[in-house]
Amino acid sequence: MTTENLRRSLKNPVCLALDTPDWPTAESLLERLGPSLGMVKIGPVLYVRAAGSVTDWIESGTCPVFLDFKWHDIPHTVSEAIRGLPGRSVRLVTIHAQGGPAMISAAREAAEKKGENRPLVIAVTLLTHLAKGELCLLGIKDRWEGIQRLGKAALDAGADGLVMAPGDVVRAREEWGPGPFIVTPGIRFVRPEAGSGDDQVLSETPARALENGSDLLVVGRPILESPTPEKTLEEILGQCRPE
Ligand code: C5P
């Protein structure tokens, strides 16, 4: 699938991060929220606990899937992982830009081989939890400079898009234009105060993240931890509709 086709085919820009502790919890959420979601993100939290059920559900093709394993491995391994993706509903996969151009091109090539409904390859530049000291250990002095360098390398090597924290989306669009598919985690109803203990320090509201130029909002805990997930999702969707 091309970036443009995926944008057009999405029911809405809300992607639920299905980071639940077991399959029955995930299944119940999918039954209640699935029909209203633009996409569902599956990552290691659920996969390591319920791989078989997750794979069966992906193969059922009931919802577009974002498979978020943030691969960073040798090109052959990443390529084989993409070749073996279950079903035809996986629309996005993630790789680390730090895996390098050869790994990224191999990922794109493997994705292309899946045909018309191929998944887009989305690159992670720098994880938002990395503090200044940790970035220094990786040889990165300035966070945005690191994102710019890794983002450019990933897009040049064939990535279809980037994961960007809400606060970086405006700069990312200035830098790379409207082409790349931008996925944004860190969505909250209110921006957390510095030192509040919330690990999504670069958070933003759904409306602002879309305004800034994001294509897909990844929302986990605000829905998963809500006593009324349907209501919370409805509020988020309400914020996503143009006024
Ligand atoms: O629960 P929360 O809304 O913070 O969900 C965020 C989801 O997005 C998690 O599945 C996490 O792996 C992912 N994430 C990410 N990059 C970040 C923050 C979260 O990919 N900077």
Coordinates of N, CA and C and ligand atoms in Angstrom, one line a residue:
M1 N 0.8 -1.2 0.0 CA 0.0 0.0 0.0 C 0.9 1.3 0.0
T2 N 0.5 2.3 -0.7 CA 1.3 3.5 -0.7 C 0.8 4.3 0.5
T3 N 1.7 5.3 0.9 CA 1.4 6.2 2.0 C 0.1 6.9 1.8
E4 N -0.1 7.4 0.6 CA -1.4 8.1 0.3 C -2.6 7.2 0.4
N5 N -2.5 6.0 -0.1 CA -3.6 5.0 -0.1 C -3.9 4.7 1.4
L6 N -2.9 4.6 2.2 CA -3.2 4.2 3.6 C -3.9 5.4 4.3
R7 N -3.4 6.6 4.0 CA -4.1 7.8 4.6 C -5.6 7.8 4.2
R8 N -5.8 7.5 2.9 CA -7.2 7.6 2.4 C -8.1 6.4 3.0
S9 N -7.4 5.3 3.2 CA -8.2 4.1 3.6 C -8.5 4.1 5.1
L10 N -7.8 4.9 5.9 CA -8.1 4.9 7.4 C -9.4 5.4 7.7
K11 N -10.2 4.7 8.6 CA -11.5 5.1 9.0 C -11.4 6.4 9.9
N12 N -10.3 6.4 10.7 CA -10.0 7.6 11.5 C -8.6 7.5 11.9
P13 N -8.0 8.6 12.5 CA -6.5 8.5 12.8 C -6.2 7.9 14.2
V14 N -7.1 7.2 14.8 CA -6.8 6.7 16.2 C -6.4 5.2 16.2
C15 N -5.3 5.0 16.7 CA -4.7 3.6 16.8 C -4.6 3.2 18.3
L16 N -5.3 2.2 18.6 CA -5.2 1.7 20.0 C -3.9 0.8 20.2
A17 N -3.1 1.2 21.2 CA -1.9 0.4 21.5 C -2.5 -0.7 22.5
L18 N -2.6 -1.9 21.9 CA -3.2 -3.0 22.7 C -2.2 -3.7 23.6
D19 N -1.7 -2.9 24.6 CA -0.7 -3.4 25.5 C -1.4 -4.0 26.7
T20 N -2.1 -5.1 26.6 CA -2.9 -5.7 27.7 C -2.1 -6.9 28.2
P21 N -2.4 -7.3 29.5 CA -1.6 -8.3 30.1 C -2.0 -9.7 29.6
D22 N -3.1 -9.9 28.9 CA -3.5 -11.2 28.5 C -4.5 -11.1 27.3
W23 N -4.7 -12.2 26.6 CA -5.6 -12.2 25.4 C -7.1 -11.9 25.7
P24 N -7.6 -12.5 26.8 CA -9.1 -12.2 27.1 C -9.3 -10.7 27.2
T25 N -8.4 -10.0 27.9 CA -8.6 -8.6 28.1 C -8.5 -7.9 26.7
A26 N -7.6 -8.3 25.9 CA -7.4 -7.7 24.6 C -8.6 -8.0 23.7
E27 N -9.1 -9.2 23.8 CA -10.3 -9.6 23.0 C -11.5 -8.8 23.4
S28 N -11.7 -8.7 24.7 CA -12.9 -7.9 25.1 C -12.8 -6.5 24.6
L29 N -11.6 -5.9 24.7 CA -11.4 -4.5 24.2 C -11.7 -4.4 22.7
L30 N -11.2 -5.4 22.0 CA -11.4 -5.4 20.5 C -12.9 -5.5 20.2
E31 N -13.6 -6.4 20.9 CA -15.0 -6.5 20.7 C -15.8 -5.2 20.9
R32 N -15.4 -4.5 22.0 CA -16.1 -3.3 22.4 C -15.6 -2.1 21.5
L33 N -14.3 -2.0 21.2 CA -13.8 -0.8 20.6 C -13.4 -1.0 19.1
G34 N -13.2 -2.2 18.7 CA -12.6 -2.5 17.4 C -13.3 -1.8 16.2
P35 N -14.7 -1.8 16.2 CA -15.4 -1.2 15.0 C -15.2 0.3 14.9
S36 N -14.8 1.0 16.1 CA -14.6 2.4 16.0 C -13.2 2.8 15.8
L37 N -12.2 1.9 15.8 CA -10.8 2.2 15.7 C -10.3 2.3 14.3
G38 N -9.4 3.3 14.1 CA -8.7 3.4 12.8 C -7.7 2.2 12.6
M39 N -7.0 1.9 13.7 CA -6.0 0.8 13.6 C -5.8 0.3 15.0
V40 N -5.1 -0.9 15.1 CA -4.8 -1.5 16.4 C -3.3 -1.8 16.4
K41 N -2.6 -1.3 17.4 CA -1.2 -1.6 17.5 C -0.9 -2.8 18.4
I42 N -0.1 -3.7 17.8 CA 0.3 -4.9 18.6 C 1.8 -4.8 18.8
G43 N 2.2 -5.0 20.0 CA 3.7 -4.9 20.3 C 4.0 -6.1 21.2
P44 N 5.2 -6.1 21.7 CA 5.7 -7.2 22.5 C 4.9 -7.5 23.8
V45 N 4.3 -6.5 24.4 CA 3.7 -6.7 25.7 C 2.6 -7.8 25.6
L46 N 1.8 -7.7 24.5 CA 0.8 -8.7 24.3 C 1.3 -9.9 23.6
Y47 N 2.2 -9.7 22.6 CA 2.6 -10.8 21.8 C 3.3 -11.9 22.5
V48 N 4.2 -11.5 23.5 CA 4.9 -12.6 24.2 C 4.0 -13.4 25.1
R49 N 2.8 -12.8 25.4 CA 1.9 -13.5 26.3 C 0.9 -14.3 25.5
A50 N 0.6 -14.0 24.2 CA -0.5 -14.6 23.5 C -0.3 -14.7 22.0
A51 N 0.9 -15.1 21.6 CA 1.3 -15.0 20.2 C 0.3 -15.7 19.3
G52 N -0.1 -16.9 19.7 CA -1.0 -17.7 18.9 C -2.4 -17.0 18.6
S53 N -3.0 -16.5 19.7 CA -4.3 -15.8 19.6 C -4.1 -14.5 18.8
V54 N -3.0 -13.8 19.0 CA -2.8 -12.6 18.3 C -2.6 -12.8 16.8
T55 N -1.9 -13.9 16.5 CA -1.7 -14.2 15.1 C -3.0 -14.6 14.4
D56 N -3.8 -15.4 15.1 CA -5.1 -15.8 14.6 C -6.0 -14.6 14.3
W57 N -5.9 -13.7 15.3 CA -6.8 -12.5 15.1 C -6.3 -11.6 14.0
I58 N -5.0 -11.5 13.8 CA -4.4 -10.7 12.7 C -4.9 -11.3 11.4
E59 N -4.8 -12.7 11.3 CA -5.2 -13.4 10.1 C -6.7 -13.2 9.8
S60 N -7.5 -13.0 10.8 CA -8.9 -12.8 10.6 C -9.2 -11.5 9.8
G61 N -8.2 -10.6 9.8 CA -8.3 -9.4 9.0 C -9.4 -8.4 9.4
T62 N -9.8 -8.5 10.7 CA -11.0 -7.6 11.1 C -10.6 -6.1 11.2
C63 N -9.3 -5.8 11.4 CA -8.9 -4.5 11.6 C -7.5 -4.2 11.1
P64 N -7.2 -3.0 10.5 CA -5.9 -2.8 10.1 C -4.9 -2.8 11.3
V65 N -3.8 -3.4 11.1 CA -2.8 -3.7 12.2 C -1.5 -2.9 12.1
F66 N -1.0 -2.4 13.2 CA 0.3 -1.8 13.2 C 1.1 -2.8 14.1
L67 N 2.1 -3.4 13.5 CA 2.9 -4.4 14.3 C 4.2 -3.6 14.7
D68 N 4.3 -3.4 16.0 CA 5.3 -2.5 16.5 C 6.4 -3.2 17.3
F69 N 7.3 -3.8 16.6 CA 8.4 -4.5 17.3 C 9.7 -3.7 17.2
K70 N 9.7 -2.6 16.6 CA 10.9 -1.7 16.5 C 12.2 -2.6 16.2
W71 N 12.2 -3.3 15.1 CA 13.3 -4.1 14.8 C 14.6 -3.4 14.6
H72 N 15.7 -4.0 15.1 CA 17.0 -3.4 14.9 C 17.9 -4.7 14.9
D73 N 18.1 -5.2 13.7 CA 18.8 -6.5 13.6 C 19.5 -6.5 12.2
I74 N 20.1 -7.6 11.9 CA 20.8 -7.7 10.6 C 19.7 -7.7 9.5
P75 N 20.1 -7.2 8.3 CA 19.1 -7.1 7.3 C 18.4 -8.4 7.0
H76 N 19.0 -9.5 7.0 CA 18.4 -10.8 6.6 C 17.3 -11.1 7.6
T77 N 17.6 -10.9 8.9 CA 16.6 -11.3 9.9 C 15.3 -10.4 9.8
V78 N 15.6 -9.1 9.6 CA 14.4 -8.2 9.5 C 13.6 -8.5 8.3
S79 N 14.3 -8.8 7.2 CA 13.7 -9.1 5.9 C 12.8 -10.4 6.1
E80 N 13.4 -11.4 6.7 CA 12.6 -12.6 6.9 C 11.4 -12.4 7.9
A81 N 11.6 -11.6 8.9 CA 10.5 -11.3 9.8 C 9.3 -10.7 9.0
I82 N 9.6 -9.8 8.1 CA 8.6 -9.1 7.3 C 8.0 -10.1 6.3
R83 N 8.8 -10.9 5.7 CA 8.3 -11.9 4.8 C 7.3 -12.8 5.5
G84 N 7.5 -13.1 6.7 CA 6.6 -14.1 7.4 C 5.4 -13.4 8.1
L85 N 5.2 -12.2 7.9 CA 4.0 -11.5 8.6 C 2.7 -12.3 8.3
P86 N 1.9 -12.4 9.4 CA 0.7 -13.2 9.2 C -0.4 -12.3 8.4
G87 N -1.2 -13.0 7.6 CA -2.4 -12.3 7.0 C -2.0 -11.2 6.1
R88 N -3.1 -10.4 5.8 CA -2.9 -9.3 4.8 C -3.3 -8.0 5.5
S89 N -3.5 -7.9 6.8 CA -4.0 -6.7 7.4 C -2.9 -5.9 8.1
V90 N -1.7 -6.3 8.1 CA -0.6 -5.6 8.7 C -0.3 -4.4 7.8
R91 N -0.6 -3.2 8.3 CA -0.4 -2.0 7.5 C 0.9 -1.2 7.8
L92 N 1.4 -1.4 9.1 CA 2.6 -0.7 9.5 C 3.5 -1.6 10.2
V93 N 4.8 -1.5 10.0 CA 5.8 -2.2 10.9 C 6.8 -1.2 11.2
T94 N 7.5 -1.4 12.4 CA 8.5 -0.4 12.8 C 9.9 -1.0 12.8
I95 N 10.9 -0.2 12.5 CA 12.3 -0.6 12.5 C 13.0 0.6 13.2
H96 N 14.2 0.3 13.7 CA 15.0 1.4 14.3 C 15.9 2.0 13.2
A97 N 15.9 3.4 13.1 CA 16.7 4.0 12.1 C 18.2 3.7 12.4
Q98 N 18.5 3.4 13.6 CA 19.9 3.1 14.0 C 20.4 1.8 13.5
G99 N 19.4 1.0 12.9 CA 19.8 -0.3 12.3 C 20.6 0.0 11.0
G100 N 20.5 1.2 10.5 CA 21.3 1.5 9.3 C 20.6 1.3 8.0
P101 N 21.2 2.0 6.9 CA 20.5 2.0 5.6 C 20.3 0.6 5.0
A102 N 21.3 -0.3 5.2 CA 21.2 -1.6 4.6 C 20.0 -2.4 5.2
M103 N 19.8 -2.3 6.5 CA 18.7 -2.9 7.2 C 17.4 -2.3 6.7
I104 N 17.4 -1.0 6.6 CA 16.1 -0.3 6.2 C 15.7 -0.6 4.8
S105 N 16.7 -0.6 3.9 CA 16.4 -1.0 2.5 C 15.9 -2.4 2.4
A106 N 16.5 -3.3 3.2 CA 16.1 -4.7 3.2 C 14.6 -4.8 3.7
A107 N 14.3 -4.0 4.7 CA 12.9 -4.0 5.2 C 11.9 -3.6 4.2
R108 N 12.3 -2.5 3.5 CA 11.4 -1.9 2.4 C 11.2 -2.9 1.3
E109 N 12.3 -3.6 0.9 CA 12.3 -4.5 -0.2 C 11.4 -5.7 0.2
A110 N 11.5 -6.2 1.4 CA 10.7 -7.3 1.9 C 9.2 -6.9 1.9
A111 N 9.0 -5.6 2.3 CA 7.6 -5.1 2.4 C 7.0 -5.0 1.0
E112 N 7.8 -4.5 0.0 CA 7.4 -4.4 -1.4 C 6.9 -5.7 -1.9
K113 N 7.6 -6.8 -1.5 CA 7.3 -8.1 -2.1 C 6.0 -8.6 -1.6
K114 N 5.4 -8.0 -0.6 CA 4.1 -8.4 -0.1 C 2.9 -7.9 -1.0
G115 N 3.3 -7.1 -2.0 CA 2.3 -6.7 -3.0 C 1.5 -5.5 -2.7
E116 N 0.4 -5.3 -3.3 CA -0.4 -4.1 -3.2 C -0.8 -3.6 -1.8
N117 N -1.1 -4.6 -1.0 CA -1.4 -4.2 0.4 C -0.3 -4.3 1.4
R118 N 0.9 -4.0 0.9 CA 2.1 -4.2 1.7 C 2.1 -3.2 2.9
P119 N 2.8 -3.7 4.0 CA 2.9 -2.7 5.1 C 3.9 -1.6 4.8
L120 N 3.6 -0.4 5.4 CA 4.6 0.7 5.3 C 5.6 0.4 6.4
V121 N 6.9 0.8 6.0 CA 8.0 0.6 7.0 C 8.2 2.0 7.6
I122 N 8.0 2.0 9.0 CA 8.1 3.2 9.7 C 9.3 3.2 10.6
A123 N 10.1 4.2 10.6 CA 11.4 4.2 11.4 C 11.3 5.0 12.7
V124 N 11.8 4.4 13.7 CA 12.0 5.1 15.0 C 13.3 5.8 15.0
T125 N 13.4 7.1 15.3 CA 14.7 7.7 15.4 C 15.3 7.6 16.8
L126 N 14.8 8.5 17.7 CA 15.3 8.4 19.1 C 14.1 8.2 20.0
L127 N 14.2 7.2 20.9 CA 13.1 7.0 21.8 C 13.0 8.1 22.8
T128 N 11.8 8.5 23.1 CA 11.6 9.7 23.9 C 12.1 9.6 25.4
H129 N 12.2 8.4 25.9 CA 12.6 8.2 27.3 C 14.1 8.5 27.5
L130 N 14.9 8.6 26.4 CA 16.3 8.8 26.5 C 16.6 10.2 27.0
A131 N 17.3 10.3 28.2 CA 17.6 11.6 28.8 C 19.0 12.0 28.2
K132 N 19.3 13.3 28.5 CA 20.6 13.8 27.9 C 21.8 12.9 28.1
G133 N 21.9 12.4 29.4 CA 23.1 11.6 29.7 C 23.1 10.3 28.8
E134 N 21.9 9.7 28.6 CA 21.9 8.5 27.8 C 22.2 8.8 26.4
L135 N 21.7 10.0 25.9 CA 21.9 10.3 24.5 C 23.4 10.6 24.3
C136 N 24.1 11.2 25.3 CA 25.5 11.4 25.2 C 26.3 10.1 25.1
L137 N 25.8 9.1 25.9 CA 26.4 7.7 25.8 C 26.3 7.2 24.4
L138 N 25.3 7.6 23.7 CA 25.1 7.1 22.3 C 25.8 8.0 21.3
G139 N 26.5 9.0 21.8 CA 27.2 9.9 20.9 C 26.4 11.0 20.4
I140 N 25.2 11.3 21.0 CA 24.3 12.3 20.5 C 24.2 13.5 21.4
K141 N 24.6 14.6 21.0 CA 24.7 15.8 21.9 C 23.4 16.5 21.9
D142 N 22.7 16.6 20.7 CA 21.5 17.4 20.7 C 20.4 16.5 20.1
R143 N 19.3 16.4 20.9 CA 18.2 15.5 20.5 C 17.7 15.7 19.1
W144 N 17.3 17.0 18.8 CA 16.7 17.2 17.5 C 17.7 16.9 16.4
E145 N 19.0 17.3 16.6 CA 20.0 17.0 15.6 C 20.1 15.5 15.3
G146 N 20.0 14.7 16.4 CA 20.0 13.2 16.2 C 18.8 12.8 15.4
I147 N 17.6 13.3 15.7 CA 16.4 12.9 15.0 C 16.5 13.3 13.5
Q148 N 17.0 14.5 13.3 CA 17.2 15.0 11.9 C 18.1 14.0 11.1
R149 N 19.2 13.7 11.7 CA 20.2 12.9 11.0 C 19.6 11.5 10.8
L150 N 19.0 10.9 11.8 CA 18.5 9.5 11.7 C 17.3 9.5 10.8
G151 N 16.4 10.5 10.9 CA 15.2 10.5 10.1 C 15.6 10.6 8.6
K152 N 16.5 11.5 8.3 CA 17.0 11.6 6.9 C 17.5 10.3 6.4
A153 N 18.4 9.7 7.2 CA 19.0 8.5 6.7 C 18.0 7.4 6.5
A154 N 17.0 7.3 7.4 CA 15.9 6.3 7.2 C 15.1 6.6 6.0
L155 N 14.7 7.8 5.8 CA 13.8 8.1 4.6 C 14.6 7.9 3.3
D156 N 15.9 8.3 3.3 CA 16.8 8.1 2.1 C 16.9 6.6 1.8
A157 N 16.9 5.8 2.9 CA 17.1 4.3 2.6 C 15.8 3.6 2.3
G158 N 14.7 4.3 2.3 CA 13.4 3.7 1.9 C 12.3 3.6 2.9
A159 N 12.5 4.1 4.1 CA 11.4 4.1 5.1 C 10.3 4.9 4.5
D160 N 9.1 4.5 4.8 CA 7.9 5.2 4.3 C 7.5 6.3 5.3
G161 N 8.0 6.3 6.5 CA 7.5 7.3 7.5 C 8.3 7.2 8.7
L162 N 7.9 8.0 9.7 CA 8.7 8.1 11.0 C 7.8 8.1 12.2
V163 N 8.3 7.6 13.3 CA 7.6 7.8 14.5 C 8.1 9.1 15.1
M164 N 7.2 10.0 15.4 CA 7.6 11.3 15.9 C 6.8 11.7 17.2
A165 N 7.4 12.1 18.2 CA 6.7 12.6 19.4 C 5.9 13.8 19.0
P166 N 4.8 14.1 19.6 CA 3.9 15.2 19.2 C 4.6 16.5 19.1
G167 N 5.5 16.8 20.0 CA 6.2 18.1 20.0 C 7.3 18.2 18.9
D168 N 7.5 17.1 18.1 CA 8.5 17.1 17.0 C 7.8 17.1 15.7
V169 N 6.5 17.0 15.6 CA 5.9 16.8 14.3 C 6.0 18.0 13.4
V170 N 5.8 19.2 14.0 CA 5.9 20.4 13.2 C 7.2 20.6 12.5
R171 N 8.3 20.4 13.3 CA 9.6 20.4 12.8 C 9.9 19.4 11.7
A172 N 9.3 18.2 12.0 CA 9.5 17.1 11.0 C 8.8 17.4 9.7
R173 N 7.6 18.0 9.7 CA 7.0 18.4 8.5 C 7.7 19.5 7.8
E174 N 8.3 20.4 8.5 CA 9.1 21.4 7.9 C 10.3 20.8 7.2
E175 N 10.9 19.8 7.9 CA 12.1 19.2 7.4 C 11.9 18.3 6.2
W176 N 10.8 17.5 6.3 CA 10.6 16.4 5.2 C 9.3 16.6 4.4
G177 N 8.5 17.6 4.7 CA 7.3 17.9 3.9 C 6.2 16.9 4.2
P178 N 5.2 16.9 3.3 CA 4.0 16.1 3.6 C 4.1 14.7 3.3
G179 N 5.2 14.2 2.6 CA 5.2 12.8 2.2 C 5.3 11.8 3.2
P180 N 6.2 11.8 4.2 CA 6.3 10.7 5.1 C 5.1 10.5 6.0
F181 N 4.8 9.2 6.2 CA 3.6 8.9 7.1 C 4.1 9.0 8.5
I182 N 3.5 9.9 9.3 CA 4.0 10.2 10.6 C 3.1 9.7 11.7
V183 N 3.7 8.8 12.5 CA 2.9 8.1 13.6 C 3.3 8.8 14.9
T184 N 2.3 9.1 15.7 CA 2.6 9.8 17.0 C 2.0 9.2 18.2
P185 N 2.9 8.6 19.1 CA 2.5 8.2 20.4 C 2.5 9.4 21.3
G186 N 2.2 9.1 22.6 CA 2.3 10.2 23.6 C 1.1 11.1 23.6
I187 N -0.1 10.5 23.3 CA -1.3 11.3 23.2 C -2.0 11.3 24.6
R188 N -2.2 12.5 25.1 CA -2.9 12.7 26.4 C -3.9 13.7 26.3
F189 N -4.9 13.7 27.2 CA -6.0 14.8 27.2 C -5.4 16.1 27.6
V190 N -4.5 16.0 28.6 CA -3.8 17.2 29.0 C -2.3 17.0 29.0
R191 N -1.6 18.1 28.8 CA -0.1 17.9 28.7 C 0.4 17.7 30.1
P192 N 1.1 16.6 30.4 CA 1.6 16.3 31.8 C 2.6 17.4 32.2
E193 N 2.5 17.8 33.5 CA 3.5 18.8 34.0 C 4.8 18.1 34.1
A194 N 5.9 18.9 33.9 CA 7.2 18.4 34.1 C 7.3 17.8 35.5
G195 N 7.9 16.6 35.6 CA 8.1 16.0 36.9 C 6.9 15.3 37.5
S196 N 5.8 15.1 36.6 CA 4.6 14.5 37.1 C 4.7 13.0 37.2
G197 N 5.8 12.4 36.7 CA 5.9 11.0 36.7 C 5.4 10.3 35.5
D198 N 4.7 11.0 34.6 CA 4.2 10.4 33.4 C 5.5 10.3 32.5
D199 N 5.7 9.1 31.9 CA 6.9 9.0 31.0 C 6.7 9.6 29.6
Q200 N 5.5 10.1 29.3 CA 5.3 10.7 28.0 C 5.5 12.2 28.1
V201 N 6.8 12.6 28.3 CA 7.1 14.0 28.6 C 6.9 14.9 27.5
L202 N 6.8 14.3 26.2 CA 6.6 15.2 25.1 C 5.1 15.1 24.6
S203 N 4.2 14.9 25.5 CA 2.8 14.6 25.2 C 2.1 15.8 24.6
E204 N 1.0 15.4 23.9 CA 0.1 16.4 23.3 C -1.3 15.9 23.2
T205 N -2.3 16.8 23.0 CA -3.7 16.4 22.9 C -3.9 15.9 21.5
P206 N -5.0 15.1 21.3 CA -5.2 14.6 19.9 C -5.4 15.7 18.9
A207 N -6.2 16.7 19.2 CA -6.4 17.8 18.2 C -5.1 18.5 17.9
R208 N -4.3 18.8 18.8 CA -3.0 19.5 18.6 C -2.0 18.6 17.7
A209 N -2.0 17.3 18.1 CA -1.1 16.4 17.3 C -1.5 16.3 15.9
L210 N -2.8 16.3 15.6 CA -3.2 16.2 14.2 C -3.0 17.6 13.5
E211 N -3.3 18.7 14.2 CA -3.0 20.0 13.7 C -1.6 20.1 13.3
N212 N -0.7 19.6 14.1 CA 0.8 19.7 13.9 C 1.2 18.9 12.6
G213 N 0.3 17.9 12.2 CA 0.7 17.2 11.0 C 0.9 15.7 11.1
S214 N 0.4 15.2 12.2 CA 0.5 13.7 12.4 C -0.5 13.0 11.6
D215 N -0.2 11.8 11.1 CA -1.1 11.0 10.4 C -1.9 10.0 11.2
L216 N -1.2 9.5 12.3 CA -1.8 8.4 13.1 C -1.5 8.7 14.6
L217 N -2.5 8.7 15.4 CA -2.3 8.9 16.9 C -2.3 7.5 17.6
V218 N -1.2 7.2 18.3 CA -1.2 6.0 19.0 C -1.6 6.2 20.5
V219 N -2.7 5.6 20.9 CA -3.2 5.8 22.3 C -3.2 4.5 23.0
G220 N -2.5 4.4 24.1 CA -2.6 3.2 24.9 C -3.3 3.5 26.3
R221 N -2.4 3.8 27.3 CA -2.9 3.9 28.6 C -4.2 4.8 28.8
P222 N -4.3 5.9 28.2 CA -5.5 6.7 28.4 C -6.8 5.9 28.2
I223 N -6.8 5.0 27.2 CA -7.9 4.1 27.0 C -7.9 2.9 27.8
L224 N -6.7 2.2 27.9 CA -6.6 0.9 28.6 C -6.9 1.1 30.1
E225 N -6.5 2.2 30.6 CA -6.7 2.4 32.1 C -8.0 3.2 32.4
S226 N -8.7 3.5 31.4 CA -10.0 4.2 31.7 C -11.0 3.3 32.2
P227 N -11.8 3.7 33.2 CA -12.9 2.8 33.7 C -14.0 2.7 32.6
T228 N -14.0 3.7 31.7 CA -15.0 3.6 30.6 C -14.3 3.8 29.3
P229 N -13.7 2.8 28.8 CA -12.9 2.9 27.5 C -13.7 3.4 26.3
E230 N -15.0 3.0 26.2 CA -15.8 3.4 25.0 C -15.9 4.9 25.1
K231 N -16.2 5.5 26.3 CA -16.4 6.9 26.4 C -15.1 7.7 26.1
T232 N -14.0 7.1 26.6 CA -12.7 7.8 26.4 C -12.4 7.8 24.9
L233 N -12.6 6.7 24.3 CA -12.3 6.6 22.8 C -13.2 7.6 22.1
E234 N -14.5 7.7 22.5 CA -15.4 8.6 21.8 C -15.0 10.1 22.0
E235 N -14.4 10.4 23.2 CA -13.9 11.7 23.4 C -12.7 12.0 22.5
I236 N -11.9 11.0 22.4 CA -10.7 11.2 21.6 C -11.1 11.4 20.1
L237 N -12.0 10.5 19.7 CA -12.5 10.7 18.3 C -13.2 12.0 18.1
G238 N -13.9 12.5 19.1 CA -14.5 13.8 19.0 C -13.5 14.9 18.8
Q239 N -12.4 14.8 19.4 CA -11.3 15.8 19.3 C -10.6 15.7 17.9
C240 N -10.8 14.5 17.2 CA -10.1 14.3 15.9 C -11.0 14.8 14.8
R241 N -12.3 15.1 15.0 CA -13.1 15.5 13.9 C -12.9 17.0 13.7
P242 N -12.9 17.4 12.4 CA -12.7 18.8 12.2 C -13.9 19.6 12.8
E243 N -13.7 20.8 13.3 CA -14.8 21.6 13.9 C -15.8 22.0 12.9
Ligands
C5P1 O1 0.2 4.0 26.9 P1 0.7 5.1 25.9 O2 -0.4 5.9 25.3 O3 1.8 5.9 26.4 O4 1.1 4.2 24.7 C1 2.1 4.4 23.9 C2 2.4 3.3 23.0 O5 3.2 3.8 22.0 C3 3.2 2.1 23.6 O6 2.8 0.9 23.0 C4 4.6 2.4 23.3 O7 5.4 1.3 23.0 C5 4.6 3.3 22.1 N1 5.5 4.5 22.3 C6 6.4 4.7 21.3 N2 7.2 5.8 21.5 C7 7.2 6.6 22.5 C8 6.2 6.4 23.5 C9 5.4 5.3 23.3 O8 6.5 4.0 20.3 N3 8.0 7.6 22.6

